[in-house]
Coordinates of C-alpha atoms in Angstrom, one line a residue:
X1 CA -18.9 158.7 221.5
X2 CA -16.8 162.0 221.0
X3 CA -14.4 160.3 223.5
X4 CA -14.4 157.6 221.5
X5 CA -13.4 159.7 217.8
X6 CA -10.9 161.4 219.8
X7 CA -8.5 158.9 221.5
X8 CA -9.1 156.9 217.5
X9 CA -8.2 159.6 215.2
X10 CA -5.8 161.7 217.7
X11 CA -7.8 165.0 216.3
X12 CA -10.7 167.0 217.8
X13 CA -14.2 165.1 217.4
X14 CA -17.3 167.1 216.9
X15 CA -20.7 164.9 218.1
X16 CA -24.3 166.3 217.5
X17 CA -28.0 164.7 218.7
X18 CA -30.4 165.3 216.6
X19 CA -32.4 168.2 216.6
X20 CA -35.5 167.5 218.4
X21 CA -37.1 170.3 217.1
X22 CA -37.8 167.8 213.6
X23 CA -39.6 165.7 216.1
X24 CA -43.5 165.1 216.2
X25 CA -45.9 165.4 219.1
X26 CA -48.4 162.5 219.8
X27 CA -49.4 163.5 222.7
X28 CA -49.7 165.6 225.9
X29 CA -50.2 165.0 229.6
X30 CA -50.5 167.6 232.4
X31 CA -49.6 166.6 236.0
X32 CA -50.6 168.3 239.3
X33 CA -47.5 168.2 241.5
X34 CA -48.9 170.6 244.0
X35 CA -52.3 172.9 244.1
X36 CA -50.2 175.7 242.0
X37 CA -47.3 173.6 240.6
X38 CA -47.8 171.6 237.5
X39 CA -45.6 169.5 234.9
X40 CA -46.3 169.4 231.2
X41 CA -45.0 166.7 229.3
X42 CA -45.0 166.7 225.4
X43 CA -44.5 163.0 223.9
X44 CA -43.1 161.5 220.6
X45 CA -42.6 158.4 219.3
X46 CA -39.7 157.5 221.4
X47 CA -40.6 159.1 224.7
X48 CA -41.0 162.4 226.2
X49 CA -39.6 165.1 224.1
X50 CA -40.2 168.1 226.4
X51 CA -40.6 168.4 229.8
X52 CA -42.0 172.0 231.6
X53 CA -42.5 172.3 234.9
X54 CA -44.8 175.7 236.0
X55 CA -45.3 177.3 239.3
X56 CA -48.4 179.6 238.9
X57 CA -50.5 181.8 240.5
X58 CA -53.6 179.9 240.2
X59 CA -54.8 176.3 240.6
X60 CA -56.5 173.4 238.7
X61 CA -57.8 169.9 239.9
X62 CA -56.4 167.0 238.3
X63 CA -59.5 166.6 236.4
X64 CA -59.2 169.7 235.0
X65 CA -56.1 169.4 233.7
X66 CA -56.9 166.0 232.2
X67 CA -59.5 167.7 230.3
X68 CA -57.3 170.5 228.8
X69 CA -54.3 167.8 228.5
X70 CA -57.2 165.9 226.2
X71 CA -57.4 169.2 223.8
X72 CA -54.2 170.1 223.2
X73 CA -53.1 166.2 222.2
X74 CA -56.0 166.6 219.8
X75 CA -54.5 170.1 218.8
X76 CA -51.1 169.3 218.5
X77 CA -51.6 165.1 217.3
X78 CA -48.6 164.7 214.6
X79 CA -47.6 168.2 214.4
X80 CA -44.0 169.0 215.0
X81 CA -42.7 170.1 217.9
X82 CA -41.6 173.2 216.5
X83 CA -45.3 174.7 215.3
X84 CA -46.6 173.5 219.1
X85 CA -46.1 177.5 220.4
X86 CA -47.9 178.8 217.4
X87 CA -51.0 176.1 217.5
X88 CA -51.6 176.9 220.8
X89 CA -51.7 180.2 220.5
X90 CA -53.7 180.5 217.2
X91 CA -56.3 178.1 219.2
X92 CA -59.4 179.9 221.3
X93 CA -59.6 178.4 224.3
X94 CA -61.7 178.9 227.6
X95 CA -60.9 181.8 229.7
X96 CA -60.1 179.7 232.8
X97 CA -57.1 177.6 230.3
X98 CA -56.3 180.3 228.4
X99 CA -53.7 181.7 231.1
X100 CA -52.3 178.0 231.5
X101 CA -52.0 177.4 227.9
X102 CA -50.1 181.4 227.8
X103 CA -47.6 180.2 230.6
X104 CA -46.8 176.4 227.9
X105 CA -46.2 179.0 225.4
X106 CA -44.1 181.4 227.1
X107 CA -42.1 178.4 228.4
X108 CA -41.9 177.1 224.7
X109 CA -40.6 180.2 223.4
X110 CA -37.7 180.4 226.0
X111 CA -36.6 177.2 225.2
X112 CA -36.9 176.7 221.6
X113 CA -36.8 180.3 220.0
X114 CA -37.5 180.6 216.1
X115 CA -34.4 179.4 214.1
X116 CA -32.6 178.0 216.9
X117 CA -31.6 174.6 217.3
X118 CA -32.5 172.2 220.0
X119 CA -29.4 169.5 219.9
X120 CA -26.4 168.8 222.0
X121 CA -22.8 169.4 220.7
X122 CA -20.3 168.0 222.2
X123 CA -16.9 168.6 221.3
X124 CA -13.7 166.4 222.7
X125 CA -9.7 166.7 222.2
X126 CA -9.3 170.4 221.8
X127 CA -6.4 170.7 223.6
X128 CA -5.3 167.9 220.7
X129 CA -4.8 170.8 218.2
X130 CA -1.9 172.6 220.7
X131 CA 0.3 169.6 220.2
X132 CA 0.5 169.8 216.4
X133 CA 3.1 171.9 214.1
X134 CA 0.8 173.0 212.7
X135 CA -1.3 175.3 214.9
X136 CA 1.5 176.7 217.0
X137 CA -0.3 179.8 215.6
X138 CA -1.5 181.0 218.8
X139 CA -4.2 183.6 216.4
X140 CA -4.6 180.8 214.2
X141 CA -5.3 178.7 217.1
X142 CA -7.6 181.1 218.4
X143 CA -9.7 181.9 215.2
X144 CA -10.2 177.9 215.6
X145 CA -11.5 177.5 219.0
X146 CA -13.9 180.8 218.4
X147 CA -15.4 178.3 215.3
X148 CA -15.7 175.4 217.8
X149 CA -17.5 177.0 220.3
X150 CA -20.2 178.3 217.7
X151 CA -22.2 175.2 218.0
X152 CA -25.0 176.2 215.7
X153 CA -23.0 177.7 212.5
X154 CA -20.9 174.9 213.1
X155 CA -23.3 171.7 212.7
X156 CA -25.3 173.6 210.0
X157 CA -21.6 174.1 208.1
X158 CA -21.1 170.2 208.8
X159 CA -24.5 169.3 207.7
X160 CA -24.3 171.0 204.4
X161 CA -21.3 168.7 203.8
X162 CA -23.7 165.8 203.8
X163 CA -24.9 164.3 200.9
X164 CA -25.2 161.0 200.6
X165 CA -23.9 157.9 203.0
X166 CA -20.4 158.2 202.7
X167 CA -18.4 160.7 204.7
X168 CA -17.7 164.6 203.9
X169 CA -14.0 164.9 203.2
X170 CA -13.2 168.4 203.3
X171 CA -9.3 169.8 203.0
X172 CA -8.0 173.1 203.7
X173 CA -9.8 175.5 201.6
X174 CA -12.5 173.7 200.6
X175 CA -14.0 174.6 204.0
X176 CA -16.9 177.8 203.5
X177 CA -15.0 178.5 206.9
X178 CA -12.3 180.8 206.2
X179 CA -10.8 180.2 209.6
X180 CA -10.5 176.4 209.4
X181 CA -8.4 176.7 206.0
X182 CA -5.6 175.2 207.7
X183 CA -7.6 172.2 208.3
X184 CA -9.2 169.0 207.4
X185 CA -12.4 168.1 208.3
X186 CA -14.4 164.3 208.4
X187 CA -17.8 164.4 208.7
X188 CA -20.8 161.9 208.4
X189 CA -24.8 161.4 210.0
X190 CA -26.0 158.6 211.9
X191 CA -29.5 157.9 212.1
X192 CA -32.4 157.6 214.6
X193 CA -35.2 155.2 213.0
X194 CA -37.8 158.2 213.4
X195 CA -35.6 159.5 210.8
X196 CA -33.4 162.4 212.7
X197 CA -30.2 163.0 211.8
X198 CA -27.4 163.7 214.3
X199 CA -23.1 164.3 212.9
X200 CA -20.1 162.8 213.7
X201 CA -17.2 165.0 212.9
X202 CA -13.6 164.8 212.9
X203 CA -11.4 168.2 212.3
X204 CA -7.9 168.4 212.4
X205 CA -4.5 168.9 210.3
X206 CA -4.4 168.5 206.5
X207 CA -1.7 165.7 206.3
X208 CA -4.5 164.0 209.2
X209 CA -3.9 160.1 208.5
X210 CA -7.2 159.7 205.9
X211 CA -6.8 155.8 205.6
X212 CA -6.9 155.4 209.1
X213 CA -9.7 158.2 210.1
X214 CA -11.7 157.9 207.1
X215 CA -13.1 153.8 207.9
X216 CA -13.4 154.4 211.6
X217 CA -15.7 157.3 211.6
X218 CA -18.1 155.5 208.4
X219 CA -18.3 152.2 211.0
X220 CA -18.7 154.3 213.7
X221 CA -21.8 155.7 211.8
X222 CA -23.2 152.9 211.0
X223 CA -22.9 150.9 214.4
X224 CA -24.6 154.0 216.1
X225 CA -27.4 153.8 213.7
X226 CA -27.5 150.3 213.7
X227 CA -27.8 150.2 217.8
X228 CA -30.5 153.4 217.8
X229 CA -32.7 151.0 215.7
X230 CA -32.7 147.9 217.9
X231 CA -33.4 150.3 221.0
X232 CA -35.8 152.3 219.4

């Protein structure tokens, strides 16, 4: 899809997923690959949502683990995925899971740490912005690509653009980014039918050709949520 803003608009396109951190857990399942290698599998409404694999010290039978997988779906049943570390650690459990359930947790933490996000960015036609009058700059240019490559400040600056359906136009200094003042930005959501937001972007020079970019990017939108609903 980024390809897809770019070689349209000419400009730098800015893609996120949704966080999947919004999503909730409906259930669990623990699988015995080998007598000290297992694979936990935390599921959602659309599918498995987080995969861990763990190679411990100690082993479990299949049965075993069917029963512990059993306690922590009725633990963790509509919670977000985001609380599951905490739950399963404010939870008492028996002394032969309790090591298991410490090694889910530690895995947890590592991959989705407390105010992080857990989405994909993906950013296309950088090397757009070198071919423009405008950002011949080479520390202007720079101060840019350092904003790109901040993934997180980035879609959290895009997202509190959003408001309503139609798209974020934001010119020059208008941007809370002091280093993108020289630039335009497009933004606008698309929608999963689980409700999860992910953002379409478009950033690049001030004169940037609005009639043109501006009814792309809302079809876009709306064609990607249109086709998440039918698969989902």
């Amino acid at each position: 899809m980024s390809e897809l803003l770019t070689s349209s608009s000419g400009y730098v396109s800015i893609v996120s997923s949704p966080d999947i951190k919004d999503d909730t857990v409906y259930n669990s399942q623990i699988l015995l690959l080998h007598p000290s290698r297992f694979l936990v599998l935390f599921i959602g409404s659309q599918g498995v949502l987080v995969e861990i694999l763990l190679d411990l010290p100690f082993s479990y039978t299949q049965e075993q683990l069917d029963a512990l997988s059993q306690q922590v779906s009725t633990l963790l049943e509509k919670k977000p995925l985001d609380k599951v570390s905490t739950l399963l650690g404010k939870q008492k459990w028996n002394a032969e899971y309790s090591p298991f359930i410490k090694a889910i947790q530690d895995q947890l933490d590592k991959q989705y740490k407390p105010n992080s996000a857990s989405y994909t960015v993906v950013l296309s036609g950088v090397s757009n912005l070198l071919r423009l009058p405008e950002f011949q700059n080479i520390q202007l240019t720079q101060k840019i690509l350092h904003i790109l490559e901040q993934h997180h400040y980035l879609v959290y600056t895009l997202s509190s653009y959003l408001s309503d359906e139609k798209p974020a136009i934001i010119i020059g200094k208008e941007n809370k980014m002091e280093a993108l003042n020289e630039c335009s930005i497009l933004a606008t959501s698309y929608q999963t039918q689980c409700n999860r937001y992910g953002i379409l972007g478009i950033l690049g020079p001030k004169r940037m050709s609005y009639r043109r970019v501006i009814p792309f990017i809302r079809e876009l939108s709306q064609l990607t949520t249109e086709v998440l609903h039918e698969e989902d």
